[in-house]
PDB file of C-alpha atoms in Angstrom:
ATOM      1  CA  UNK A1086       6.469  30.748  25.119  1.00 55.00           C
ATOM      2  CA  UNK A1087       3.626  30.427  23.031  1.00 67.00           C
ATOM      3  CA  UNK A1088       3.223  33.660  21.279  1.00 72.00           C
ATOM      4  CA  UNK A1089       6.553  32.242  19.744  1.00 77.00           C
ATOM      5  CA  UNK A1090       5.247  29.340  18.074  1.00 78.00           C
ATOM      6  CA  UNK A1091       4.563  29.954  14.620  1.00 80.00           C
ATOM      7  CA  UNK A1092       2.815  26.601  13.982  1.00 82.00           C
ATOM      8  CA  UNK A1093      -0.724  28.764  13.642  1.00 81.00           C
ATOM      9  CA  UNK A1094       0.822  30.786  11.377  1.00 81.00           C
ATOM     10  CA  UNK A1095       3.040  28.019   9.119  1.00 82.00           C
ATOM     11  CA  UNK A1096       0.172  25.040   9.531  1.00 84.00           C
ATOM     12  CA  UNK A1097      -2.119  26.953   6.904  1.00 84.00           C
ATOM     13  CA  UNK A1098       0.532  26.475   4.243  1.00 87.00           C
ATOM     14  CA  UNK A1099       1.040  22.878   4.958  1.00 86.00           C
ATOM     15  CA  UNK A1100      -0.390  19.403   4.083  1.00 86.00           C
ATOM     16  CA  UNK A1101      -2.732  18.149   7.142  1.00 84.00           C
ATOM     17  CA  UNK A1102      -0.627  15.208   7.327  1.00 86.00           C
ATOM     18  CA  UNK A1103       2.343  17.753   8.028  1.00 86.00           C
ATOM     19  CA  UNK A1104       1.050  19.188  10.746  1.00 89.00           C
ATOM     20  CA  UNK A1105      -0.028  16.082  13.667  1.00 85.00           C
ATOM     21  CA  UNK A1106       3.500  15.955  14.160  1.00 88.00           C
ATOM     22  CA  UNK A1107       4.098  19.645  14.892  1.00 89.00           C
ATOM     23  CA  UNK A1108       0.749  19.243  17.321  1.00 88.00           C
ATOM     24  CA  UNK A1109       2.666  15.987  18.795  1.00 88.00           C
ATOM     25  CA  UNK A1110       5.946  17.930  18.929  1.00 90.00           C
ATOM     26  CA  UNK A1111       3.939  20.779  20.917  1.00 87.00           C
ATOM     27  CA  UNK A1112       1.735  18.388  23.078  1.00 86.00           C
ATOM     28  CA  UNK A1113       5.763  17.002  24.863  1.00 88.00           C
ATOM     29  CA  UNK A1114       6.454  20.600  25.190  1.00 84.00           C
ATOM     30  CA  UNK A1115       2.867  21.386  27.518  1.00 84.00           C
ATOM     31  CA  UNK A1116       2.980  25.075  26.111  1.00 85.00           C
ATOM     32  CA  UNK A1117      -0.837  24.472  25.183  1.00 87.00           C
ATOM     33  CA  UNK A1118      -3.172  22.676  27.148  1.00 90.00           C
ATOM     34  CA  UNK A1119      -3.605  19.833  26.209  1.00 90.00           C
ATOM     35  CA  UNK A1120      -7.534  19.359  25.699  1.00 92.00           C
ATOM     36  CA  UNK A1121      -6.839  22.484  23.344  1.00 91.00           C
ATOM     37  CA  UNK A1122      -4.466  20.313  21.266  1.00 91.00           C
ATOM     38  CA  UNK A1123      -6.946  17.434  21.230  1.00 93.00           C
ATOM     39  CA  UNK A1124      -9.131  19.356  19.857  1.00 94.00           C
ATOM     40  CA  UNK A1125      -7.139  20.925  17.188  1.00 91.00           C
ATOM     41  CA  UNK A1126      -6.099  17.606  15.953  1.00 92.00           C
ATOM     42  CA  UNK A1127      -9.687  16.215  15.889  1.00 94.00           C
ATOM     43  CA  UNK A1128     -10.449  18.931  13.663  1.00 92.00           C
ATOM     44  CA  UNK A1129      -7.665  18.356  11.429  1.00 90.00           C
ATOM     45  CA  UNK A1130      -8.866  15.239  11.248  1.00 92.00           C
ATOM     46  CA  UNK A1131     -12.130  15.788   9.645  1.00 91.00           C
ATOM     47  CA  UNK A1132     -10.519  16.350   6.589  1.00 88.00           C
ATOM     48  CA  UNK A1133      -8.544  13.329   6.021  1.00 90.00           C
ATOM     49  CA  UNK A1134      -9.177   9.125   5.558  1.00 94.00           C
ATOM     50  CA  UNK A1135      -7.468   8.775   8.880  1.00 94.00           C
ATOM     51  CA  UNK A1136     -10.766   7.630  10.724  1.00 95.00           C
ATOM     52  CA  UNK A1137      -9.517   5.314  12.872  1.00 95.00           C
ATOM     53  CA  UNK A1138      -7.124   8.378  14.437  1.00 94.00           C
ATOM     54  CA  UNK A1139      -9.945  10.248  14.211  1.00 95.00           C
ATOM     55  CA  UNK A1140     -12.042   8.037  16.369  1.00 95.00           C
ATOM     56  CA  UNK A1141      -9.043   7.379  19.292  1.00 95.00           C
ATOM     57  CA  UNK A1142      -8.779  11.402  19.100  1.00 94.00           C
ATOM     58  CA  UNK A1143     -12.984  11.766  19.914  1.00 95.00           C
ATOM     59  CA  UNK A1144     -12.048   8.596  22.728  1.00 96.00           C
ATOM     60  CA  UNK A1145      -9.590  10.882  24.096  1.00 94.00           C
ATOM     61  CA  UNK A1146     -11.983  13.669  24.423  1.00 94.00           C
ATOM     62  CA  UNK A1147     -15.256  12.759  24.568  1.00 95.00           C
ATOM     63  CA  UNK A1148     -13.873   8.941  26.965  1.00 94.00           C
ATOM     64  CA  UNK A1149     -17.689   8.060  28.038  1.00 94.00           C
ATOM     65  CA  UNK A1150     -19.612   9.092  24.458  1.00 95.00           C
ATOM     66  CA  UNK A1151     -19.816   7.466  21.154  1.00 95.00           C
ATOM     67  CA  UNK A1152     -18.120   8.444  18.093  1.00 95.00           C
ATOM     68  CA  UNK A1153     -20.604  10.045  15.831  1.00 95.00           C
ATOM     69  CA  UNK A1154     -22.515   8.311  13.496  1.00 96.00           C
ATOM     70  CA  UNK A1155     -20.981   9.915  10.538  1.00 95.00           C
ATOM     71  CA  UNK A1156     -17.195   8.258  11.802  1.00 95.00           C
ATOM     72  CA  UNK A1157     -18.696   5.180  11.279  1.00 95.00           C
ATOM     73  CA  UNK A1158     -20.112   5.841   7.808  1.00 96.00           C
ATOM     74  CA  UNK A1159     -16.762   7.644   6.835  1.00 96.00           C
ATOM     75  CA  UNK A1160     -14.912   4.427   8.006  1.00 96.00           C
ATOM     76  CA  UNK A1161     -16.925   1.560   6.221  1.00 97.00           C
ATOM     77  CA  UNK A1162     -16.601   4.136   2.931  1.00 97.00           C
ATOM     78  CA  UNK A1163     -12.698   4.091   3.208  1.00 96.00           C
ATOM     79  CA  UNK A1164     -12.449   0.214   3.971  1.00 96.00           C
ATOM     80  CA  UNK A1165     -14.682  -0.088   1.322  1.00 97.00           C
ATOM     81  CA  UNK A1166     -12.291   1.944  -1.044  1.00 96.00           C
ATOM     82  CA  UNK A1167      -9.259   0.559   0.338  1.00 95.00           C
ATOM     83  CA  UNK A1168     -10.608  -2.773  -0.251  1.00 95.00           C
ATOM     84  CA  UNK A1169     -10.995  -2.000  -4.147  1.00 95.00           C
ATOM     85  CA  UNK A1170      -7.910  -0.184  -4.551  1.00 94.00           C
ATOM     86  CA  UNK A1171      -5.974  -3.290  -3.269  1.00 92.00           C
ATOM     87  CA  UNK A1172      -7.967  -5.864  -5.391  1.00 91.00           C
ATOM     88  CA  UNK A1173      -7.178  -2.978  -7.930  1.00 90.00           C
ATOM     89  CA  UNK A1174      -3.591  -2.639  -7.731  1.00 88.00           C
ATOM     90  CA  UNK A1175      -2.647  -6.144  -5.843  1.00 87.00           C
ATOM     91  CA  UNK A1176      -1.723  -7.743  -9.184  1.00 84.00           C
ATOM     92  CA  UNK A1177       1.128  -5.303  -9.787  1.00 85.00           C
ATOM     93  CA  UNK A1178       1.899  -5.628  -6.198  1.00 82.00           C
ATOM     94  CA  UNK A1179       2.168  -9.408  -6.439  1.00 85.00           C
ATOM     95  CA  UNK A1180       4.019  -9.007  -9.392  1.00 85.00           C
ATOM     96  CA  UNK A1181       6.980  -6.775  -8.006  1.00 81.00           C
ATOM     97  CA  UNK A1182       6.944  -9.514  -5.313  1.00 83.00           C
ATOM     98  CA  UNK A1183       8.309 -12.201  -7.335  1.00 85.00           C
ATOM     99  CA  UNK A1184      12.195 -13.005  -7.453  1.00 88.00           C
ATOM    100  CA  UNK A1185      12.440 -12.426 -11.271  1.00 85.00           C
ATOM    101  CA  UNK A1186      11.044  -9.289 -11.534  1.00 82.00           C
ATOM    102  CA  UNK A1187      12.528  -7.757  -8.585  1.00 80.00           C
ATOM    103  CA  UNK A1188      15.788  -8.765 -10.298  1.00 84.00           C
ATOM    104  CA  UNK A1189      14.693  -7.304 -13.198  1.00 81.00           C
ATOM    105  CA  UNK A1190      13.951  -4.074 -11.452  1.00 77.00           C
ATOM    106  CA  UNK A1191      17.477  -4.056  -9.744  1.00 78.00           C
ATOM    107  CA  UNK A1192      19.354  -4.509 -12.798  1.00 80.00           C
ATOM    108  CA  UNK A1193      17.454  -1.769 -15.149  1.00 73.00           C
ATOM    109  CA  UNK A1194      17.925   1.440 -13.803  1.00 70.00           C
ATOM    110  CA  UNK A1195      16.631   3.189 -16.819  1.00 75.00           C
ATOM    111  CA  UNK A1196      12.967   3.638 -16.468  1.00 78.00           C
ATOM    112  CA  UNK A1197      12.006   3.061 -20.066  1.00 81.00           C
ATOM    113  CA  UNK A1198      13.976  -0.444 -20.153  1.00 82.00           C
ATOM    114  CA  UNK A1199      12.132  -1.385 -17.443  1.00 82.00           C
ATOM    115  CA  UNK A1200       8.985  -0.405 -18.397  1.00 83.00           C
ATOM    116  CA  UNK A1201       9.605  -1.867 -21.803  1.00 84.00           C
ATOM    117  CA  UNK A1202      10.544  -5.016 -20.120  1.00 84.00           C
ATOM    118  CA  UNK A1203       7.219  -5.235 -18.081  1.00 85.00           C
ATOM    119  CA  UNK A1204       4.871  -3.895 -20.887  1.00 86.00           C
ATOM    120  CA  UNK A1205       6.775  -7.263 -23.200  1.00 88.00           C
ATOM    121  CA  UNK A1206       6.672  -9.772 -20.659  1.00 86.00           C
ATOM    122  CA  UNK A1207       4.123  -9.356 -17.978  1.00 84.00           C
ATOM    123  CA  UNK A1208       1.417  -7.336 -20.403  1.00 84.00           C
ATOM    124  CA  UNK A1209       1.793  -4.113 -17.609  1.00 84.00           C
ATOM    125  CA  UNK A1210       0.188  -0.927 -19.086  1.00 85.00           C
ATOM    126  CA  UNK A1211      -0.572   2.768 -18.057  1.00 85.00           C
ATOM    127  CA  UNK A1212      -3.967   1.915 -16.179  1.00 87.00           C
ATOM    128  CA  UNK A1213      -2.067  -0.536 -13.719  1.00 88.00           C
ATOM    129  CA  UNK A1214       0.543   2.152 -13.490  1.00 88.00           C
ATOM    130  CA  UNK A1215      -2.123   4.441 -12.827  1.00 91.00           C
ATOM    131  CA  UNK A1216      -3.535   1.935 -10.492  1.00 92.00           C
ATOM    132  CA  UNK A1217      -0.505   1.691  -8.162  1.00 90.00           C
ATOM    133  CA  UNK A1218      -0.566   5.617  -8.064  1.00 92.00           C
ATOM    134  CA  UNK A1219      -4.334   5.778  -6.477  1.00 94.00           C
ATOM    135  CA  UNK A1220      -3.760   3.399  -4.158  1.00 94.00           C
ATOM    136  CA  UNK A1221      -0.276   4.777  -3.097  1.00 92.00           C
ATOM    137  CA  UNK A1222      -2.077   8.021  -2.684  1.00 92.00           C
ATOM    138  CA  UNK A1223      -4.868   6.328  -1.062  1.00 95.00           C
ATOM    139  CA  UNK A1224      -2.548   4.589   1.886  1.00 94.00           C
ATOM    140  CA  UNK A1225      -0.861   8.475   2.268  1.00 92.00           C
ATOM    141  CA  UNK A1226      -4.599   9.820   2.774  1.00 92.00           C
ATOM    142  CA  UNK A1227      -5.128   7.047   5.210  1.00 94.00           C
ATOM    143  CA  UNK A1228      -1.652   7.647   7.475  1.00 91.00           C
ATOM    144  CA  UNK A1229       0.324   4.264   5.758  1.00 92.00           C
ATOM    145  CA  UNK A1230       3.132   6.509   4.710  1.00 90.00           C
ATOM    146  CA  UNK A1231       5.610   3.235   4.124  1.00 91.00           C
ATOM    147  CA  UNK A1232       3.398   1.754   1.766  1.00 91.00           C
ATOM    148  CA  UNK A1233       2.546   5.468   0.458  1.00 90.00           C
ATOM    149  CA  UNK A1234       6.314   5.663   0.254  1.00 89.00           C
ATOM    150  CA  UNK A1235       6.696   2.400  -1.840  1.00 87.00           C
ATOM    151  CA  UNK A1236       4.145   2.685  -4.259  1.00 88.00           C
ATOM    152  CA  UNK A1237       4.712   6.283  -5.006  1.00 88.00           C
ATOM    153  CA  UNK A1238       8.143   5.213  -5.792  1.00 86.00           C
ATOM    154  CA  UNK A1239       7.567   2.717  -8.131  1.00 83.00           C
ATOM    155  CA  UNK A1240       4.994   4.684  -9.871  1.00 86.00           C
ATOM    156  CA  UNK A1241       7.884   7.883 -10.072  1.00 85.00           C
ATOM    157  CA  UNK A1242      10.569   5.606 -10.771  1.00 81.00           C
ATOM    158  CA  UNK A1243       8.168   4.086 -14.088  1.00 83.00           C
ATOM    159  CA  UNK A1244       6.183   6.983 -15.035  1.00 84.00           C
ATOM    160  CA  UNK A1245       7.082   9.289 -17.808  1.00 80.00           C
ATOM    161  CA  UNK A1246       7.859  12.619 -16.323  1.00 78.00           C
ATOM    162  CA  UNK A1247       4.984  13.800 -18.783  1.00 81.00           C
ATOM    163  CA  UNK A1248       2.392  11.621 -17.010  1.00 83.00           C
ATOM    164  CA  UNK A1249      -0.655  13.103 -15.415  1.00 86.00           C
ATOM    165  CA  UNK A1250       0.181  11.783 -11.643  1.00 87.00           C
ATOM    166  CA  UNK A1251       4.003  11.872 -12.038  1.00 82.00           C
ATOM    167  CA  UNK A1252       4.304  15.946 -10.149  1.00 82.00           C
ATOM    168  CA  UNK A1253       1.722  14.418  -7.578  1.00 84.00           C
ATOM    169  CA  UNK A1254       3.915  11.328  -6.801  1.00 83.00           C
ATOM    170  CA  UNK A1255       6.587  13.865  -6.375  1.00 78.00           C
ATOM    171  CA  UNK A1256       5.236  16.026  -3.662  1.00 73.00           C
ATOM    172  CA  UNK A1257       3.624  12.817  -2.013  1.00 66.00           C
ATOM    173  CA  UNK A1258       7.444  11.757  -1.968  1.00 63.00           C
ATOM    174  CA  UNK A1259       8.307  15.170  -0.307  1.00 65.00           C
ATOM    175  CA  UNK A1260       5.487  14.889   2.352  1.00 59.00           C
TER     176      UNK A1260
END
């Protein structure tokens, strides 16, 4: 069965975060040992913010040895992003939250309305635009694709399609 599987072959083309499902999808299926999954996932891991997954993935292989140091580091460096990001971003965030504005956002479906609306009454500009972008690209890196989801949205559904994130928050839509 498994010189079928093209997930070797298609995984190179794809986005990281892509491809833990296809190893979950072929870890029910037991057409690769499972150790060898493991192991391809922890690797995949390496080159993404998911620490945390990265750490439970080293647990499951490595149950009676300590993460290396270097998880650690890599975790207190994303918190420590995260952390600014959301101070970063949090007033837009707050904003959207409130009953007026979210009625706002319901009733203008035209993007440049909208944005005209916030830019006149709640003094929003490009950099907090730009702000919601990094940190909805931020929670994607880190595996939070609902909030990924939600702030990528907002920043597509605002952003001139001439904007310097807007093909970004596209494909992060895709994915």
């Amino acid at each position: 069965m498994a010189q079928y599987d093209l997930t070797n072959a298609l995984s190179e083309f794809m986005d990281l975060h892509l491809v833990f499902p296809l190893l979950e999808f072929l870890s029910t299926r037991e057409i690769y040992k499972s150790e060898s999954l493991m192991k391809s996932k922890y690797q995949l891991l390496q080159n993404t913010n998911m620490v945390d997954f990265t750490i439970d993935v080293f647990h499951g292989l490595h149950p009676d040895e300590e993460p290396p140091e270097a998880l650690h580091e890599k975790r207190s460096d994303v918190v420590k992003q995260l952390t600014e990001l959301q101070e970063k971003s949090s007033q837009v965030i707050e904003m959207f939250q409130r009953k007026d504005v979210s009625d706002v956002v319901e009733k203008h479906r035209d993007s440049q309305q909208l944005w005209d609306y916030l830019s006149e009454h709640h003094k929003f500009d490009r950099e907090r635009l730009d702000d919601v972008f990094h940190y909805g690209k931020f929670m994607y890196d880190v595996g939070n694709y609902a909030i990924a989801s939600t702030n990528l949205d907002f920043y597509r559904n605002l952003a001139p399609a001439d904007s310097k994130y807007y093909s970004s928050a596209q494909w992060g839509k895709l994915a």
